[in-house]
Tab-separated table of C-alpha atoms in Angstrom:
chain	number	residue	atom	x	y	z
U	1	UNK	CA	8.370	-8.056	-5.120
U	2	UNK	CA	8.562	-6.862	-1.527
U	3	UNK	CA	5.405	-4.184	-2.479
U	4	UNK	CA	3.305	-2.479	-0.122
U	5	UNK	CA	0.336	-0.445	-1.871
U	6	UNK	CA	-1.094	2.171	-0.408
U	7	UNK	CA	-4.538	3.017	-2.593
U	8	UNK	CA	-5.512	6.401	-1.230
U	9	UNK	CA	-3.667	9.344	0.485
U	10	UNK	CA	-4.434	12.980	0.263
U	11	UNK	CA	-1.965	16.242	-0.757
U	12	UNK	CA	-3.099	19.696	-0.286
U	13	UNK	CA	-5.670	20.194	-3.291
U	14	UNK	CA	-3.864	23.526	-3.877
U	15	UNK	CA	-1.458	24.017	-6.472
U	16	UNK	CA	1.348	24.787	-4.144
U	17	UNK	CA	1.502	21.412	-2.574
U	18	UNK	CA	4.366	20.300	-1.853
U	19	UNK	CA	4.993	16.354	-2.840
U	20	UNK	CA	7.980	16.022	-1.235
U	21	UNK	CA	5.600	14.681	1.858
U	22	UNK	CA	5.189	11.291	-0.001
U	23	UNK	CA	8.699	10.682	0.767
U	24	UNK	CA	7.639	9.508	4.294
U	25	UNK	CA	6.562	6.100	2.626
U	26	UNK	CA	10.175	5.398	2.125
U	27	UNK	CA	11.245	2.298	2.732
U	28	UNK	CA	13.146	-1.531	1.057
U	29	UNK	CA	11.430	-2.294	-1.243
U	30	UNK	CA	8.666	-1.249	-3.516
U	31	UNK	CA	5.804	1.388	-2.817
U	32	UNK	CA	3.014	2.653	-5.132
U	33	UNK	CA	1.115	5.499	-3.289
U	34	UNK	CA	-2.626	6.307	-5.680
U	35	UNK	CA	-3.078	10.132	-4.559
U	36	UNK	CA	-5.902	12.387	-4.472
U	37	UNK	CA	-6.631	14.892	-7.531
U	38	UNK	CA	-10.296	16.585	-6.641
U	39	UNK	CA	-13.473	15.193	-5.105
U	40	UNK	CA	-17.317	16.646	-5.098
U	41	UNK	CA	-16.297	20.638	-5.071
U	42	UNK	CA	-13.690	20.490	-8.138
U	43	UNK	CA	-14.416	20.681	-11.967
U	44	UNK	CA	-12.720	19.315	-14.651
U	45	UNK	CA	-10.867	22.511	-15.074
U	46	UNK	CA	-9.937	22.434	-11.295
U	47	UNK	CA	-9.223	18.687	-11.905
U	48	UNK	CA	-6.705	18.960	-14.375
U	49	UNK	CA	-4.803	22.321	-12.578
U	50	UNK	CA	-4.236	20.035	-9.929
U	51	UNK	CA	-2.837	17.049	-11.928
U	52	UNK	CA	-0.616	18.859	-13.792
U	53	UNK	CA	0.899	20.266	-10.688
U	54	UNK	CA	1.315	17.475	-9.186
U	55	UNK	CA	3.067	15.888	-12.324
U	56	UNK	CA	5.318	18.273	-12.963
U	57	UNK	CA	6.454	18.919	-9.596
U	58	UNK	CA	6.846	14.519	-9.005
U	59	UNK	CA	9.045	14.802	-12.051
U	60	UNK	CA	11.115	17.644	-10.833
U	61	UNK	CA	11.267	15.464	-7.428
U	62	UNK	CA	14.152	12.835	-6.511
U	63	UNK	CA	12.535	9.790	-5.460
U	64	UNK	CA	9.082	9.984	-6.758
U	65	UNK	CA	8.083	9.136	-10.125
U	66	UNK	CA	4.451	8.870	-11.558
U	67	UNK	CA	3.403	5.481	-13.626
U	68	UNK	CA	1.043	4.837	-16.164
U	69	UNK	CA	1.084	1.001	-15.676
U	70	UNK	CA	2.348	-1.592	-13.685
U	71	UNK	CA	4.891	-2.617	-16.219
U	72	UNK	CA	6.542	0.559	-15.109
U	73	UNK	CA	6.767	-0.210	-11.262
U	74	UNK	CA	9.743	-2.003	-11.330
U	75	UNK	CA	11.327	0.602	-13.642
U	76	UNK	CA	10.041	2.870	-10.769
U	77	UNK	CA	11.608	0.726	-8.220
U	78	UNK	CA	14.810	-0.082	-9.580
U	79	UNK	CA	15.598	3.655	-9.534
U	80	UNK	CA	14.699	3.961	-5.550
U	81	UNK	CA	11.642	5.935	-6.523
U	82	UNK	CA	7.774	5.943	-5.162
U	83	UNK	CA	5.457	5.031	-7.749
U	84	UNK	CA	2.606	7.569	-7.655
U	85	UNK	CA	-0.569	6.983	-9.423
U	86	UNK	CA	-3.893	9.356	-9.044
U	87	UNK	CA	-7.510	8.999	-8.138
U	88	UNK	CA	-10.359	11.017	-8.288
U	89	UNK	CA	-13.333	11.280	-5.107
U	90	UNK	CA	-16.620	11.409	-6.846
U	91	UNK	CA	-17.694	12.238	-10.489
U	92	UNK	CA	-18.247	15.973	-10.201
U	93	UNK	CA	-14.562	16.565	-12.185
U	94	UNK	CA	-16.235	15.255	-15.243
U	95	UNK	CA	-18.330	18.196	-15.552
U	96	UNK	CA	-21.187	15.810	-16.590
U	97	UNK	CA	-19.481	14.526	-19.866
U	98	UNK	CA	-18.217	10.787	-19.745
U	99	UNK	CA	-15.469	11.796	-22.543
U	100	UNK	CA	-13.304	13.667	-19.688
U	101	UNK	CA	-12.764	10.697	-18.165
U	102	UNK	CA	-10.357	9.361	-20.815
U	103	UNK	CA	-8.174	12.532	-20.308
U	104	UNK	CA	-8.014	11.738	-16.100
U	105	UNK	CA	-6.764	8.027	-17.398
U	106	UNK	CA	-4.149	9.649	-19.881
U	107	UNK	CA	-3.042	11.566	-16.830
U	108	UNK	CA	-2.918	8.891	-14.709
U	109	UNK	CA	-6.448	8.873	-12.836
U	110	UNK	CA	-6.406	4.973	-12.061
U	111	UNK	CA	-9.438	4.748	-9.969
U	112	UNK	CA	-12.920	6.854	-9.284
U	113	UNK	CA	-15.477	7.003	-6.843
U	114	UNK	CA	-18.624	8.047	-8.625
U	115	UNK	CA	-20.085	9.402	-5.912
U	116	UNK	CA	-18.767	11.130	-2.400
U	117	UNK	CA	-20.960	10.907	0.882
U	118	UNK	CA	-24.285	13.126	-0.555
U	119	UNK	CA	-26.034	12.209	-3.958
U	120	UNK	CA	-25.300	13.677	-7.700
U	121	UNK	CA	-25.921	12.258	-11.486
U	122	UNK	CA	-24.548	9.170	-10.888
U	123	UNK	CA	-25.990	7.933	-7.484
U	124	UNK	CA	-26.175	8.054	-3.663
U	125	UNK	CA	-23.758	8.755	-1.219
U	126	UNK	CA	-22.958	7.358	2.443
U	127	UNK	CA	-24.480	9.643	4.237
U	128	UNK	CA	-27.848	9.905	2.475
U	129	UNK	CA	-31.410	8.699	4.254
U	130	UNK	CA	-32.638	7.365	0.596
U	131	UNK	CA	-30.626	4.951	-1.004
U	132	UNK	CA	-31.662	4.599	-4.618
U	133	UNK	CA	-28.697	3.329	-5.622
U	134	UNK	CA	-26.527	3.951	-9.072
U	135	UNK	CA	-28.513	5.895	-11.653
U	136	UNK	CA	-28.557	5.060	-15.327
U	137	UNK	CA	-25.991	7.617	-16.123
U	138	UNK	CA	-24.198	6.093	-13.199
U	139	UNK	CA	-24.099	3.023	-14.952
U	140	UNK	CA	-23.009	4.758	-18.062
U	141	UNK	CA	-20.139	6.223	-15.608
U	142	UNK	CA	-19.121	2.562	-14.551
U	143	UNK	CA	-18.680	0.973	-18.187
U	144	UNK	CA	-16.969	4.099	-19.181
U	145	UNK	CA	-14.713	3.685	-16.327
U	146	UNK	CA	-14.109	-0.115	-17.635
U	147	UNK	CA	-12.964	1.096	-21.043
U	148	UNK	CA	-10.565	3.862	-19.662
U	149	UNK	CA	-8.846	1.359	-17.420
U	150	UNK	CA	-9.810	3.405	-14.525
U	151	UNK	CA	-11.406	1.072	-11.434
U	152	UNK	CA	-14.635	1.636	-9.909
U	153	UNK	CA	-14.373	2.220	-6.628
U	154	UNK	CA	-17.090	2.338	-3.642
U	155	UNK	CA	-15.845	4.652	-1.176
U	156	UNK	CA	-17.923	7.098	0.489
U	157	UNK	CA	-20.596	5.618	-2.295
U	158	UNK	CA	-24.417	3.871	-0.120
U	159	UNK	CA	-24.776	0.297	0.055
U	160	UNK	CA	-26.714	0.522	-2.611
U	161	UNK	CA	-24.821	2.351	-5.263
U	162	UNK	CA	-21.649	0.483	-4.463
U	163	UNK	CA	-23.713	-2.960	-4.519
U	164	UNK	CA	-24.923	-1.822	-8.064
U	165	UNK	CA	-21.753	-0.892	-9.379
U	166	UNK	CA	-20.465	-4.492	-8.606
U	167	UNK	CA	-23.220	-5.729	-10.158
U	168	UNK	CA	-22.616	-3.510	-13.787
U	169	UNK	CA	-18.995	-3.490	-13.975
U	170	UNK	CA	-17.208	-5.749	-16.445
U	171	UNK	CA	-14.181	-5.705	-13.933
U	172	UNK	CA	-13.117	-5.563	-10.356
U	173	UNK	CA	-14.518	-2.676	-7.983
U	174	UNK	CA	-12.332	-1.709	-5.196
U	175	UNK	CA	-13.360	-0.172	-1.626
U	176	UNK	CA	-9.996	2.153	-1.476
U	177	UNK	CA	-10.357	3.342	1.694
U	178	UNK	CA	-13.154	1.249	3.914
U	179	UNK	CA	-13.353	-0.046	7.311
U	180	UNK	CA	-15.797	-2.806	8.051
U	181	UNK	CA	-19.090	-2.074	9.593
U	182	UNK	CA	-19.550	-4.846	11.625
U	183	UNK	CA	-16.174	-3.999	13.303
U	184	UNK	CA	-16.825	-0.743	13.707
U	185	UNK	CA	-20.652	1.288	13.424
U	186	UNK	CA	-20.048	4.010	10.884
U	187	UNK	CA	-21.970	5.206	8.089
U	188	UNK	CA	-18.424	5.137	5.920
U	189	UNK	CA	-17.805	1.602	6.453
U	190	UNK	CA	-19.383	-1.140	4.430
U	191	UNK	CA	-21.887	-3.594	5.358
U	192	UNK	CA	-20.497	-7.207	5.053
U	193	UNK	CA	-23.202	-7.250	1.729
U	194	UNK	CA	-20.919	-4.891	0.072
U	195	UNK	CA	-17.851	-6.406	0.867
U	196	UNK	CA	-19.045	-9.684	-0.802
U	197	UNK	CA	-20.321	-7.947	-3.416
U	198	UNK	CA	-16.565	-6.618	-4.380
U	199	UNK	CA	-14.926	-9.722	-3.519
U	200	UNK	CA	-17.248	-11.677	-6.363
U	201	UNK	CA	-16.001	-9.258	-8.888
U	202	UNK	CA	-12.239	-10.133	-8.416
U	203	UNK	CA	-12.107	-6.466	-6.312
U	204	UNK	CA	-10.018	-5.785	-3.086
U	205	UNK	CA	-11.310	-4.075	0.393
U	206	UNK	CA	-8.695	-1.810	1.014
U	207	UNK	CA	-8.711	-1.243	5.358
U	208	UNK	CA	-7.667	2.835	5.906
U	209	UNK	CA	-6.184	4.123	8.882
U	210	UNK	CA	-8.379	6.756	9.799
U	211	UNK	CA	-9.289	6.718	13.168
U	212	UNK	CA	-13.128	7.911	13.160
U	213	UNK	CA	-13.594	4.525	10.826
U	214	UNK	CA	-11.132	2.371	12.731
U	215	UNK	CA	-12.964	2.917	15.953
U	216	UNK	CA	-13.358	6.261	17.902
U	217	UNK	CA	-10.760	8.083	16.573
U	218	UNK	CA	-8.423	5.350	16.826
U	219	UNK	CA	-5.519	5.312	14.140
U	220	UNK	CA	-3.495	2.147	15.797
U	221	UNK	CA	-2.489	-1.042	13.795
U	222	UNK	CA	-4.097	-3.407	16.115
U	223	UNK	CA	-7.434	-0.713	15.438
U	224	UNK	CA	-6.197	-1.363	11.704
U	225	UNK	CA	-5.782	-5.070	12.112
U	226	UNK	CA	-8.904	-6.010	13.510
U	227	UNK	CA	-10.497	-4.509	10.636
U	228	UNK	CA	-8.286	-6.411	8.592
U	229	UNK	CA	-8.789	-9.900	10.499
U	230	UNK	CA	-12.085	-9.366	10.089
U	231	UNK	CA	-12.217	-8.623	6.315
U	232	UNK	CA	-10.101	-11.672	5.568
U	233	UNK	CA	-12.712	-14.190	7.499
U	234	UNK	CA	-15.688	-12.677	5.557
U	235	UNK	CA	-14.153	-12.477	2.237
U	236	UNK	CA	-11.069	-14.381	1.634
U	237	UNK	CA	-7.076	-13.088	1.747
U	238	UNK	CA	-7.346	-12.344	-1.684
U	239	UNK	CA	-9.590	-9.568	-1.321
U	240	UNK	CA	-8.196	-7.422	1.575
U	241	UNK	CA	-5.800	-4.568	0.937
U	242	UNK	CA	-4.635	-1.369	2.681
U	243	UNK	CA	-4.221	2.426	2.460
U	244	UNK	CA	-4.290	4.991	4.418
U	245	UNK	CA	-6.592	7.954	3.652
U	246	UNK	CA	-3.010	9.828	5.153
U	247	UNK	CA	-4.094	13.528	4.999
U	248	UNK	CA	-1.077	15.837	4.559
U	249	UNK	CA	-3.121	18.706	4.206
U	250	UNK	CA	-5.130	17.820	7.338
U	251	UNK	CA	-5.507	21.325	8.996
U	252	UNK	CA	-7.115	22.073	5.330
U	253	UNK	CA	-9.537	18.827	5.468
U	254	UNK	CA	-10.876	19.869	8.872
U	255	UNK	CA	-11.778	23.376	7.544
U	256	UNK	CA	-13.416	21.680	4.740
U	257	UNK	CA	-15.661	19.804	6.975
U	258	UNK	CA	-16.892	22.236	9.265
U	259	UNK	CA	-17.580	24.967	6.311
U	260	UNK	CA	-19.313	21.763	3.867
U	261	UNK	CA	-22.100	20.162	6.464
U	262	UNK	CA	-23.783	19.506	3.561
U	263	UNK	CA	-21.027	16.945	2.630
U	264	UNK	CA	-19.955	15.840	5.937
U	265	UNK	CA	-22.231	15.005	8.786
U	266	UNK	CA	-21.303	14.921	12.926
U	267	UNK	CA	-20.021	11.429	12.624
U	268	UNK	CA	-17.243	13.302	11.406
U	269	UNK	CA	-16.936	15.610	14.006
U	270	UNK	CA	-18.319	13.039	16.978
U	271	UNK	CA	-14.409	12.385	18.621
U	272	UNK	CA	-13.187	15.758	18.114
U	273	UNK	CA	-10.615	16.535	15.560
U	274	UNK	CA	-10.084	13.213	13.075
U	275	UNK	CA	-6.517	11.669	13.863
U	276	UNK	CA	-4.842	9.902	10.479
U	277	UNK	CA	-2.080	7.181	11.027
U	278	UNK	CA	0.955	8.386	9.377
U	279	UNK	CA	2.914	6.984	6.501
U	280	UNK	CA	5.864	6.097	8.906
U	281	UNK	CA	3.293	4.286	10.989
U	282	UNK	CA	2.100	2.546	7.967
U	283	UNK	CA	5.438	0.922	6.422
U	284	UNK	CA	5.783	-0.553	9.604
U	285	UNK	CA	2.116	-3.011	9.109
U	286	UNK	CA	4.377	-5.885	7.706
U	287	UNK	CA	6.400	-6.322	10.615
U	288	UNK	CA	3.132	-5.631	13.182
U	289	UNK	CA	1.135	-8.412	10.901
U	290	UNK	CA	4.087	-11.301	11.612
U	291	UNK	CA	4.268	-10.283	14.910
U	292	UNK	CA	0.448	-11.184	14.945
U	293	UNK	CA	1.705	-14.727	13.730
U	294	UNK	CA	0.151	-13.695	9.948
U	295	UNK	CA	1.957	-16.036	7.039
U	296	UNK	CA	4.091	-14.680	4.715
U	297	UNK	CA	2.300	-14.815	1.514
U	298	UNK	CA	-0.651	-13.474	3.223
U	299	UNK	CA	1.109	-10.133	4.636
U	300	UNK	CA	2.071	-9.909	0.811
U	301	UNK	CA	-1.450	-9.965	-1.027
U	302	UNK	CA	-2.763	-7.778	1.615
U	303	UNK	CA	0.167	-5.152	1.675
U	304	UNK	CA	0.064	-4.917	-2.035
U	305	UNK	CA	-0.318	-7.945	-3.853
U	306	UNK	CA	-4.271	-8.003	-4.200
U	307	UNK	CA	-4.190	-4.505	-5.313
U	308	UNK	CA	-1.474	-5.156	-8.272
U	309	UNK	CA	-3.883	-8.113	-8.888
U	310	UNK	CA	-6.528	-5.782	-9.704
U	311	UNK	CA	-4.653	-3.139	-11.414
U	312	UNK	CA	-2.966	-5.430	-14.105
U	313	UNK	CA	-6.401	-6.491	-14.967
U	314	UNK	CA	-7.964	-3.166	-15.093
U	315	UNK	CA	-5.110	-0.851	-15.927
C-alpha cells in the first residue's frame, strides 16, 4: 500500500468549515488525514456540533470519505477518496465523564490528548513549571481510552504526564504531532526520555511540520528531516511517523493565541507569526526522503506504515 498518514491537521473549529481543503493531500496512492474536532476551550456539546459537521459535509464531499477502521481504507482508496479519521486535543470535551468518550470513538475520535499545554483533571501540560504528572483520574482517562479503541496520545502533554501514560496504557501511545527536543529547544518537543518511553509501548513519534517546533519558524523538509533522522537513531524506524499540524484555519489559530496566554506562552509568539508546511509540501516527503538516499521500506513505515501499525492494534 503506497500510504502516507498524516496523524494531525486542523479545520476551522466552526461549523462552516469548509472540508474541501483536505483535498490538497491528493495524490497516487493512499492517504488517511486524523483531523481536529475541539481541544481545551470546547465541551462535549461543542465537541459533537463540530463532528457532525464535519461528517456530514465529508459525506456530501467527492473525494473524502470518513473511516471507522482500517479495514475500510482500502475501500476508501479504491474509490480515489481521502480517508479522514478525527482526534480530539485535550480531555476538556468529556465534560468530566469518562462515558463520553465512547460516543467520540462511535464518531470516529481515534486518538486523544488528555491534556493540552496548561494542567486540568487529568494531568500537566507542556508549558507548566510543576510537573506532577498524570492524575488518578488521568489514569482512569488512559484505560478508558484503551477500551474505546481510541490511542493515547502525548502531545502538548509534560514529560511527566506523557511518561506516565506510557507507563499505564495497555497499548501503544503516540506523540501525533512532536518534534524532538534535542534537535530543536522547545517546550512542545519531547525529551529523548519520552520518546523511549512511546517507542517501548509499540507507539510511533509522529515529526510535524510546524515551523516554531522544527526550528525557528522553519517549516522545510530538510527542518522536517532532521527531526526525523534524529528520531529514527534514538528510537528505531519502527517508531517514527509524520503529520503535519497543517492549520487551514490559521488566521483563526493566531487569534486564538494572542486572546488565550493562559494556554499559549511567547514561545509561540518568539519568530513572529507561526508558518505551517502545507499539505502540497507534505505529499512530496517520499520523494525528498530517497533523494536523502533513505531505503524504501523505511520511507514506507515512516510515511504511514508505523502509524497503521498502531491503529490496527488499537482501533
Amino acid at each position: 500500500m503506497n500510504l502516507l498518514w498524516d496523524q494531525h491537521a486542523c479545520l476551522p473549529l466552526q461549523v462552516d468549515a469548509d472540508v474541501g481543503e483536505l483535498l490538497r493531500y491528493q495524490r497516487d496512492g493512499t492517504t488517511l488525514i486524523s483531523v481536529n474536532a475541539g481541544y481545551a476551550p470546547h465541551s462535549f456539546a461543542d465537541s459533537l456540533v463540530l463532528l457532525n459537521h464535519y461528517r456530514r459535509m465529508i459525506a456530501d464531499r467527492d473525494g473524502l470519505s470518513t473511516v471507522s477502521g482500517v479495514d475500510e481504507l482500502q475501500t476508501s482508496s479504491a474509490a480515489g477518496d481521502i480517508a479522514v479519521v478525527f482526534d480530539l486535543e485535550d480531555s476538556g470535551p468529556l465534560d468530566g465523564d469518562l462515558d463520553n468518550l465512547h460516543t467520540f470513538a462511535r464518531l470516529g475520535v481515534r486518538t486523544m490528548l488528555p491534556t493540552y499545554n496548561n494542567a486540568n483533571a487529568a494531568g500537566c501540560g507542556c508549558l507548566d513549571a510543576d510537573d506532577t504528572g498524570l492524575t488518578r483520574w488521568g489514569r482512569s482517562l488512559v484505560a478508558e481510552m484503551n477500551a474505546a479503541g481510541v490511542v493515547p496520545d502525548g502531545s502538548h502533554c509534560s514529560s511527566r504526564t506523557g511518561i506516565d501514560m506510557c507507563d499505564v496504557s495497555s497499548k501503544p501511545v503516540v506523540y501525533s504531532h512532536s518534534c524532538m527536543r534535542a534537535v530543536w529547544e522547545h517546550p512542545r518537543n519531547i525529551t529523548d526520555d519520552q520518546a523511549r518511553a512511546c517507542a517501548a509501548t509499540g507507539g510511533v513519534v509522529g515529526i510535524t511540520g510546524v515551523g516554531i517546533f522544527l526550528g525557528p519558524n522553519t517549516p522545510t523538509l530538510d527542518a522536517m528531516t532532521t527531526h526525523l533522522e534524529y528520531a529514527v537513531e534514538l528510537i528505531g524506524i519502527d517508531h517514527v511517523g509524520v503529520s503535519t499540524d497543517h492549520s487551514f484555519d490559521s488566521a483563526d489559530f493566531l487569534a486564538e493565541v494572542t486572546a488565550n496566554p493562559d494556554l499559549f506562552d511567547e514561545s509561540y509568539t518568539r519568530w513572529g507569526p507561526i508558518q505551517w508546511m502545507s499539505p502540497e509540501v507534505f505529499i512530496t516527503l517520499g520523494s525528498h526522503l530517497a533523494q536523502r538516499g533513505w531505503a524504501d521500506d523505511d520511507i514506507v513505515a515512516v510515511l504511514g506504515g508505523n502509524f497503521l501499525r498502531v491503529a490496527t492494534q488499537s482501533w
